[in-house]
CSV table of C-alpha atoms in Angstrom, one decimal:
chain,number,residue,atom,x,y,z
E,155,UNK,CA,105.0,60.5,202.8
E,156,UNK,CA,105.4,62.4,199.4
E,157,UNK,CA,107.7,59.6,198.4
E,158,UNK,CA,105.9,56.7,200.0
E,159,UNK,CA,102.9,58.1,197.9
E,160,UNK,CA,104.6,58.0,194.8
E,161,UNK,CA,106.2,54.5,195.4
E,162,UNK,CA,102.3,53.2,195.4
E,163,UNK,CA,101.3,55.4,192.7
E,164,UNK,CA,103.5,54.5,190.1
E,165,UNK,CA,102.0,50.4,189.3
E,166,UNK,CA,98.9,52.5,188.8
E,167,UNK,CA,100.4,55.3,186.3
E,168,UNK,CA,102.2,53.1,184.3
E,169,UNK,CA,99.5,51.1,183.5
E,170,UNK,CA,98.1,50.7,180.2
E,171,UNK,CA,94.7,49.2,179.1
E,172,UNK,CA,94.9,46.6,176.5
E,173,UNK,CA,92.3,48.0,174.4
E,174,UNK,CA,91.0,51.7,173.5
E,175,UNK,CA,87.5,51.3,174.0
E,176,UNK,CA,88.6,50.3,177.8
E,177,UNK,CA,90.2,53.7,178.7
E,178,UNK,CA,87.3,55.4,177.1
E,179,UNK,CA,85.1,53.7,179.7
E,180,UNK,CA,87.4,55.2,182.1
E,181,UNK,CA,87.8,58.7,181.1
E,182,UNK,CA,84.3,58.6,181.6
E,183,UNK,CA,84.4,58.2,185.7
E,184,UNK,CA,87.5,59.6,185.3
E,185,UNK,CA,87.0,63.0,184.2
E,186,UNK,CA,83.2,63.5,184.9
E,187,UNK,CA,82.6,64.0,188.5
E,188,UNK,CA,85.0,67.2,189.0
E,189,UNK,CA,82.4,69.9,187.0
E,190,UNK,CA,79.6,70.6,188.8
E,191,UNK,CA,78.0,71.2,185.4
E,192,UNK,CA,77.5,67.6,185.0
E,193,UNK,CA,77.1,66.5,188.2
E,194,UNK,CA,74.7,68.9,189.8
E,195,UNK,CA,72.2,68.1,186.9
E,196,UNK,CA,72.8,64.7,185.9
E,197,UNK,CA,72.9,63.5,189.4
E,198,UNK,CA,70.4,64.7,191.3
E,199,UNK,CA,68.0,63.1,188.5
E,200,UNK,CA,69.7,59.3,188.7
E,201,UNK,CA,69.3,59.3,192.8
E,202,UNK,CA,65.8,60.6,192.3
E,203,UNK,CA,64.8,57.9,189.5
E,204,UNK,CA,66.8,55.5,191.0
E,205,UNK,CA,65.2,56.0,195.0
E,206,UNK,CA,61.5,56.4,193.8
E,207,UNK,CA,61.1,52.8,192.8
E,208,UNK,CA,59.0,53.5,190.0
E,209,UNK,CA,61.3,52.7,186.7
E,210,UNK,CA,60.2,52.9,183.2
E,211,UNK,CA,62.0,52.6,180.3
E,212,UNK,CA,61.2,56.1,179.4
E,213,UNK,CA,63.0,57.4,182.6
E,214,UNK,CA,65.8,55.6,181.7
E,215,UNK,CA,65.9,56.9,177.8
E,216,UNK,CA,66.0,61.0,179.5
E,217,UNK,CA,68.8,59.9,181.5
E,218,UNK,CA,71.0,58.7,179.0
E,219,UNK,CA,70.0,61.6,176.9
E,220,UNK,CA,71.6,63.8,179.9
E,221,UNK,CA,74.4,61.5,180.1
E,222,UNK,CA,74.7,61.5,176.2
E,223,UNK,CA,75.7,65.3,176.5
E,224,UNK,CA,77.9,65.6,179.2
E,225,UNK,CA,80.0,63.1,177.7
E,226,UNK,CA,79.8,64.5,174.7
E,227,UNK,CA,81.1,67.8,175.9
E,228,UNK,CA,84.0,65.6,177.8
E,229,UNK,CA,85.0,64.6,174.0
E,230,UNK,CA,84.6,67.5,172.5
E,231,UNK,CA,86.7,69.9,174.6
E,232,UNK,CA,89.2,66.9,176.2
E,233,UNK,CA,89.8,64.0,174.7
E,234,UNK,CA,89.8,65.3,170.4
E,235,UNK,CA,92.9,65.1,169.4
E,236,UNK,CA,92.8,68.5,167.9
E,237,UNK,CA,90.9,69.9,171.0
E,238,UNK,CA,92.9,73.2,171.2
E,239,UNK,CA,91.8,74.3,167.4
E,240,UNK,CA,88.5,72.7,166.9
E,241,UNK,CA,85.8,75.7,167.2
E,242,UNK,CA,83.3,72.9,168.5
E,243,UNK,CA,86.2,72.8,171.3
E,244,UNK,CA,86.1,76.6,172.0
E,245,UNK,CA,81.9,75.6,172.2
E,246,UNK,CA,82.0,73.1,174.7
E,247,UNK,CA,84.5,75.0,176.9
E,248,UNK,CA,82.3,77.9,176.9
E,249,UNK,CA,78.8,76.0,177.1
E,250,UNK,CA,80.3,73.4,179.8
E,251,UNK,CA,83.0,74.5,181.6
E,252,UNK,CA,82.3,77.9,181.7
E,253,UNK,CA,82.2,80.2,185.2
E,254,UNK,CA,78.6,81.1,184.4
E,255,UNK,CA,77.0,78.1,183.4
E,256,UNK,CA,79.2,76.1,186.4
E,257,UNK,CA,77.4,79.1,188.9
E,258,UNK,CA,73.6,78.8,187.4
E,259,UNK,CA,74.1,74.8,187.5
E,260,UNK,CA,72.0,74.7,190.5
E,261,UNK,CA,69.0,75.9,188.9
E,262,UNK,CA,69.1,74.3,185.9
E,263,UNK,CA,69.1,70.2,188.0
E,264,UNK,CA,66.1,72.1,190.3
E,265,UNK,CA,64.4,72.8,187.2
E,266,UNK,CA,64.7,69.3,186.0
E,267,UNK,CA,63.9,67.5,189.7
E,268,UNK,CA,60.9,70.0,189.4
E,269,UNK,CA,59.4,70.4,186.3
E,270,UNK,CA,61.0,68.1,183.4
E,271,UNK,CA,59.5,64.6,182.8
E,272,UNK,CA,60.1,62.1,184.0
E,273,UNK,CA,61.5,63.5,187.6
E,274,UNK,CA,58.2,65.6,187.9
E,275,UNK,CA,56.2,62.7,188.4
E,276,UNK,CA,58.4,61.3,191.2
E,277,UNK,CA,57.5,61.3,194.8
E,278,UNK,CA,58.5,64.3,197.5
E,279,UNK,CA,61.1,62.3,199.1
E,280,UNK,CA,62.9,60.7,196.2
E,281,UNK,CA,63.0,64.6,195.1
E,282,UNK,CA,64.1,65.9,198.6
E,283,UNK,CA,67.2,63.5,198.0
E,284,UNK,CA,68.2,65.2,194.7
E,285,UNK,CA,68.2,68.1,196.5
E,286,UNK,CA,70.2,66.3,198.9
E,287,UNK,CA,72.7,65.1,196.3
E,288,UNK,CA,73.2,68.1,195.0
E,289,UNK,CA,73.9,70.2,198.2
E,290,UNK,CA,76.5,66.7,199.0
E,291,UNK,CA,78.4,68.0,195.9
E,292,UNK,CA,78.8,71.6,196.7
E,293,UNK,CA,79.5,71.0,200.5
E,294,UNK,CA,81.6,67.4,199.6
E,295,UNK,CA,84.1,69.3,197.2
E,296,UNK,CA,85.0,72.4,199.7
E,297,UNK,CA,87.4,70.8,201.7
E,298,UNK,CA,89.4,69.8,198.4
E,299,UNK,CA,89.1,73.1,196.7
E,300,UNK,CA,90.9,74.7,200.0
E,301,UNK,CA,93.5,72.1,200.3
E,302,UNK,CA,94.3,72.7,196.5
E,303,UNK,CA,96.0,76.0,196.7
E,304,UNK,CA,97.7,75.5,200.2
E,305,UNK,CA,98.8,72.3,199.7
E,306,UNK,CA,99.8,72.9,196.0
E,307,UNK,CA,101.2,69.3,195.6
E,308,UNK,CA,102.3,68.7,192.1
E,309,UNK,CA,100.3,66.7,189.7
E,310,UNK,CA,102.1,63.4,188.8
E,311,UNK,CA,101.7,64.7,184.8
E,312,UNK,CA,103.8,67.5,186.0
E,313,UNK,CA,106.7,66.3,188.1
E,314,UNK,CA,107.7,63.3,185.8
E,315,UNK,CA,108.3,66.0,182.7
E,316,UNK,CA,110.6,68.6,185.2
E,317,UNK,CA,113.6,69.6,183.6
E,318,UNK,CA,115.6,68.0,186.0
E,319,UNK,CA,114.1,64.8,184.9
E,320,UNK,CA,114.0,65.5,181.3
E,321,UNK,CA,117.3,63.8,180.6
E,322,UNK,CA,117.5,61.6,183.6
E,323,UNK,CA,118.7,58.3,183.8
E,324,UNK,CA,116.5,57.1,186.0
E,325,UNK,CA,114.3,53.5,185.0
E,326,UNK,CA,111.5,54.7,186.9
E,327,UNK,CA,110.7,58.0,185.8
E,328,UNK,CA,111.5,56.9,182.3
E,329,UNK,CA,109.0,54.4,182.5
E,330,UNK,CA,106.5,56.4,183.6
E,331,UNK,CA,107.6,59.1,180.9
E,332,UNK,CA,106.8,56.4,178.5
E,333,UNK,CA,103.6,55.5,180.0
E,334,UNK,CA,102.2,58.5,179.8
E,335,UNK,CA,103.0,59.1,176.1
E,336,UNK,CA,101.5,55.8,175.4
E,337,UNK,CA,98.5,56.2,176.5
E,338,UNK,CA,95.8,55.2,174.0
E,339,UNK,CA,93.9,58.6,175.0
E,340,UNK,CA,97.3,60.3,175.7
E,341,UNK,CA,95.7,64.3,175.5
E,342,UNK,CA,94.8,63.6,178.6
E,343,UNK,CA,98.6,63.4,180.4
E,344,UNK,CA,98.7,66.4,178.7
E,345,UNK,CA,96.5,68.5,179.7
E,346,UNK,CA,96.6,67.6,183.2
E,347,UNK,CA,100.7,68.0,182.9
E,348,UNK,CA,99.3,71.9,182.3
E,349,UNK,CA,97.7,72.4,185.9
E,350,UNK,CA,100.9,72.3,187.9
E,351,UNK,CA,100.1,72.2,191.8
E,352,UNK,CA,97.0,71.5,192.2
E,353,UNK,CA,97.1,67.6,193.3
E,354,UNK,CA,96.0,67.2,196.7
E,355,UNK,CA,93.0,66.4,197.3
E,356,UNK,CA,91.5,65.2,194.4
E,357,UNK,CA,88.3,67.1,193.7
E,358,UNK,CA,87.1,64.6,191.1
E,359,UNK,CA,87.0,61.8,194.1
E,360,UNK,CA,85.6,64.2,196.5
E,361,UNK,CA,83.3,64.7,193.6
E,362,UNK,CA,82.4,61.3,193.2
E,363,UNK,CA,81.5,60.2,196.8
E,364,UNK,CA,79.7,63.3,197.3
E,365,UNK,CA,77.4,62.4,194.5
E,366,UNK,CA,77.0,58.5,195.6
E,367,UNK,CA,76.9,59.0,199.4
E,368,UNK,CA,73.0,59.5,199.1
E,369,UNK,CA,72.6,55.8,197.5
E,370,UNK,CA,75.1,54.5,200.4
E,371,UNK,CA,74.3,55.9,203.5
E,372,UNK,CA,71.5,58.5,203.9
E,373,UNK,CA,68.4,56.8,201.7
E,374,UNK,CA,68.0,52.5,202.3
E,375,UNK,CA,69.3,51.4,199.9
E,376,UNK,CA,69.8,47.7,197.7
E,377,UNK,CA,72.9,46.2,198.3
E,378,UNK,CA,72.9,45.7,194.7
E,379,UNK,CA,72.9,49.7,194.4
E,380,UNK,CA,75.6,50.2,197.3
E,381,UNK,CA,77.6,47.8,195.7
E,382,UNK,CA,77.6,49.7,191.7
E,383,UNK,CA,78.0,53.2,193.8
E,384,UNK,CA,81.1,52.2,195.7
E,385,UNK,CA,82.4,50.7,192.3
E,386,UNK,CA,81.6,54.4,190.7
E,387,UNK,CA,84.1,56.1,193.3
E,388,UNK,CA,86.6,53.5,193.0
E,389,UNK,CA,86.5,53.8,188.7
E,390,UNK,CA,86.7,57.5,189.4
E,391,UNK,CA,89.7,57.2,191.7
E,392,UNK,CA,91.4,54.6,189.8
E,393,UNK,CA,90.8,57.0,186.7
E,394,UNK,CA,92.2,60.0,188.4
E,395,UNK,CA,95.6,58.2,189.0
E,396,UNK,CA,95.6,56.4,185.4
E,397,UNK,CA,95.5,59.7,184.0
E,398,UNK,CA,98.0,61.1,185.7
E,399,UNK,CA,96.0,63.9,187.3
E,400,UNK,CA,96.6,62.9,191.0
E,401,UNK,CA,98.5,60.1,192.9
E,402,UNK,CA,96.4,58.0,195.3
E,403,UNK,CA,96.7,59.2,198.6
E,404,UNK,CA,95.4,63.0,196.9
E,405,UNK,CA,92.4,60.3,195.9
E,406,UNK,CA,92.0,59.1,199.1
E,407,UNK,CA,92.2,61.9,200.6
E,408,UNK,CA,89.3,63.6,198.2
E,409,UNK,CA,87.3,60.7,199.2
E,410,UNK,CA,88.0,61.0,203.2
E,411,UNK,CA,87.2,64.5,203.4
E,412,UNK,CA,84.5,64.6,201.2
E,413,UNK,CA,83.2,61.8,203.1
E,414,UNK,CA,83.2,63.7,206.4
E,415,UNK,CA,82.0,66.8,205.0
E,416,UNK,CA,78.5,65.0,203.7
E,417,UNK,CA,78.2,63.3,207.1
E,418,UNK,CA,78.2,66.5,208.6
E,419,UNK,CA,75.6,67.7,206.1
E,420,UNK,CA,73.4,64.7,206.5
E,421,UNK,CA,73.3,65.4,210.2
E,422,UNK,CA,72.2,69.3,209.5
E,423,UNK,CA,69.3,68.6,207.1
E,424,UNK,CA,68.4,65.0,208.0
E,425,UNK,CA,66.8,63.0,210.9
E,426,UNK,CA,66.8,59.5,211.3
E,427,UNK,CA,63.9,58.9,209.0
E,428,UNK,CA,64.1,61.5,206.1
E,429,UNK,CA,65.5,64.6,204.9
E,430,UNK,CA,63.8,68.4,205.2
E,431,UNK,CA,65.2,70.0,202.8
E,432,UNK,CA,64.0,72.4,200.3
E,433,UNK,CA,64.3,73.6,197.1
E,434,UNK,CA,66.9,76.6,197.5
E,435,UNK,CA,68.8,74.9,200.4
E,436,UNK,CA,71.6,73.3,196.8
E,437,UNK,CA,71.7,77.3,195.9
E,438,UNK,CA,72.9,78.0,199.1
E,439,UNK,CA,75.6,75.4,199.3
E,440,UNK,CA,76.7,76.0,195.9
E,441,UNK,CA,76.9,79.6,196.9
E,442,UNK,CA,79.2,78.2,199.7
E,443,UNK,CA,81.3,76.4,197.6
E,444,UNK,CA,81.8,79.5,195.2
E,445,UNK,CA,82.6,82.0,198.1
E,446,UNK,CA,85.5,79.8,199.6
E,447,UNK,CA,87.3,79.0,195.9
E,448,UNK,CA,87.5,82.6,195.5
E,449,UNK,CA,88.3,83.3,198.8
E,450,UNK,CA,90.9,80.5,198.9
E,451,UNK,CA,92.4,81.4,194.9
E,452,UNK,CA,92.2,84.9,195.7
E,453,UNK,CA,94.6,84.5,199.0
E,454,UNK,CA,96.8,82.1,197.0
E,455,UNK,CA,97.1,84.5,193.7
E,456,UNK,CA,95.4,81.7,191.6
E,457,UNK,CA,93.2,81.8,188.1
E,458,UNK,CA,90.1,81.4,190.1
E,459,UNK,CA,88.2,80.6,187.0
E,460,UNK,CA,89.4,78.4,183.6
E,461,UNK,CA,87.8,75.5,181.3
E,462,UNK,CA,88.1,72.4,182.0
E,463,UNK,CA,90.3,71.5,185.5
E,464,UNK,CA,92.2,74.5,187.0
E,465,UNK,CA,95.0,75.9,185.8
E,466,UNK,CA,97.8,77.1,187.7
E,467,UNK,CA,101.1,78.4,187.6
E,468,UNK,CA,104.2,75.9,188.6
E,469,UNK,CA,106.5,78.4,191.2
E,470,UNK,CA,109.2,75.3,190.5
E,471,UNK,CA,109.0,75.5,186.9
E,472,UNK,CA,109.0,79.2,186.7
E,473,UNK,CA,111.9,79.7,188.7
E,474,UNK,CA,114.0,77.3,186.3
């Protein structure tokens, strides 16, 4: 299977996008829906706005202002090229990615669904499923943050640079070698290439159909708005394996469980007409989702906490 995998993998990791601005885009999906420090506030807000049917151009300028800071903090910290000696770097490590701010999250997108304009003004229900949302996050990425440390699959930035392949003659993993250099945002290879075993499941792809799952199954939904969710998880997905952070069945797998893991939610806190949930019901599945990393890190002798993805130490690569 591990080879299978790879076999379908590789059209997608040696790809490169014609033009810079194109992987840009990408890194955005790509990289944004793995840090609960973006998603648990930016989210919640956009499925409120977006399911209360009253849109104004105002609500629309404080969401891109959110959105204008996360990815900001994505290019500070990840894609500058001198990201590991830039003191705005060591800033948006600590601001963003940060254990603390990642644990108060939760009450920082209540606070916003509650009392910032212009989600204060939005009906009880379209709030309810920001609440919603967010709790989908916390209880969407658990199965992927236990099956990180058991699993510990190798990331595909990590297996093509081994030093058995370092001097191999083989076309394939030369190519890809290649294509990972020459990448137009190539820091990115790089960094992933630094979290060794921590490939399957994708957490980023849980991420991301915990955070549209709302817009496609629980609340009724446009097509139209079905249609640019599913394209979301898919960019996200397609972004994971471009970068070489993950090969596609660890996407599909984030996407699979994460799936089931929100149904089950949606069947707890919702009936068939709406959902009852209340304002501290995201603290307690975020509490959730804390408990079991450390639990699961803590069993497996991992860094429970570290900027950016998680960083953990290659067994393989040591013993060489």
């Amino acid at each position: 299977l591990d080879k299978l995998d790879k076999q379908i993998s590789t059209p997608l990791l040696a790809l490169k996008l014609p033009l810079p601005i194109f992987e840009y885009l990408l890194s955005i999906p790509g990289n944004f829906f793995g840090s609960c420090s973006f998603t648990v506030v930016t989210c919640p807000a956009l499925i409120a706005i977006c399911l209360d049917g009253k849109i104004h151009w105002n609500h629309w300028y404080a969401l891109v202002g959110m959105l204008v800071v996360c990815n900001l903090a994505i290019w500070l910290h990840v894609l500058s090229p001198d990201n590991k000696k830039s003191s705005s770097s060591r800033f948006a490590k600590k601001l963003f990615y940060g254990p603390l701010v990642s644990a108060m999250s939760p009450l920082i997108g209540i606070a916003l669904l509650k009392y910032a304009p212009p989600t204060s003004s939005i009906s009880n229900n379209a709030r309810q499923m920001g609440y919603f949302q967010m709790c989908a996050w916390s209880i969407g990425v658990i199965p992927a943050s236990i099956l990180k440390p058991f699993v510990a699959r190798q990331r595909p930035a990590t297996w093509i640079n081994h030093e058995e392949n370092a001097t191999t003659n083989d076309n394939k993993i030369k190519m890809l070698q290649k294509a990972a250099r020459e990448k137009h945002i190539s820091v990115l290879p790089k960094l992933f290439s630094k979290d060794a075993a921590v490939s399957m499941a994708s957490g980023d792809a849980a991420g991301a159909m915990a955070c549209m799952y709302p817009l496609i199954f629980v609340h009724e939904s446009s097509n139209q708005a079905k249609i640019l969710a599913w394209i979301c998880v898919c960019l996200s997905c397609v972004g994971r394996v471009y970068w070489f952070a993950h090969h596609v069945g660890d996407v599909l797998a984030g996407v699979i469980t994460s799936f089931f893991a929100c149904w089950i939610l949606q069947h707890i806190l919702c009936d068939e007409t709406t959902c009852l949930i209340q304002w501290w019901d995201p603290l307690v599945a975020h509490g959730l989702l804390l408990v079991t990393a450390i639990v699961t890190r803590l069993m497996t002798k991992q860094r429970v906490f570290h900027s950016g993805t998680m960083r953990v130490e290659d067994k393989h690569i040591k013993d060489k």
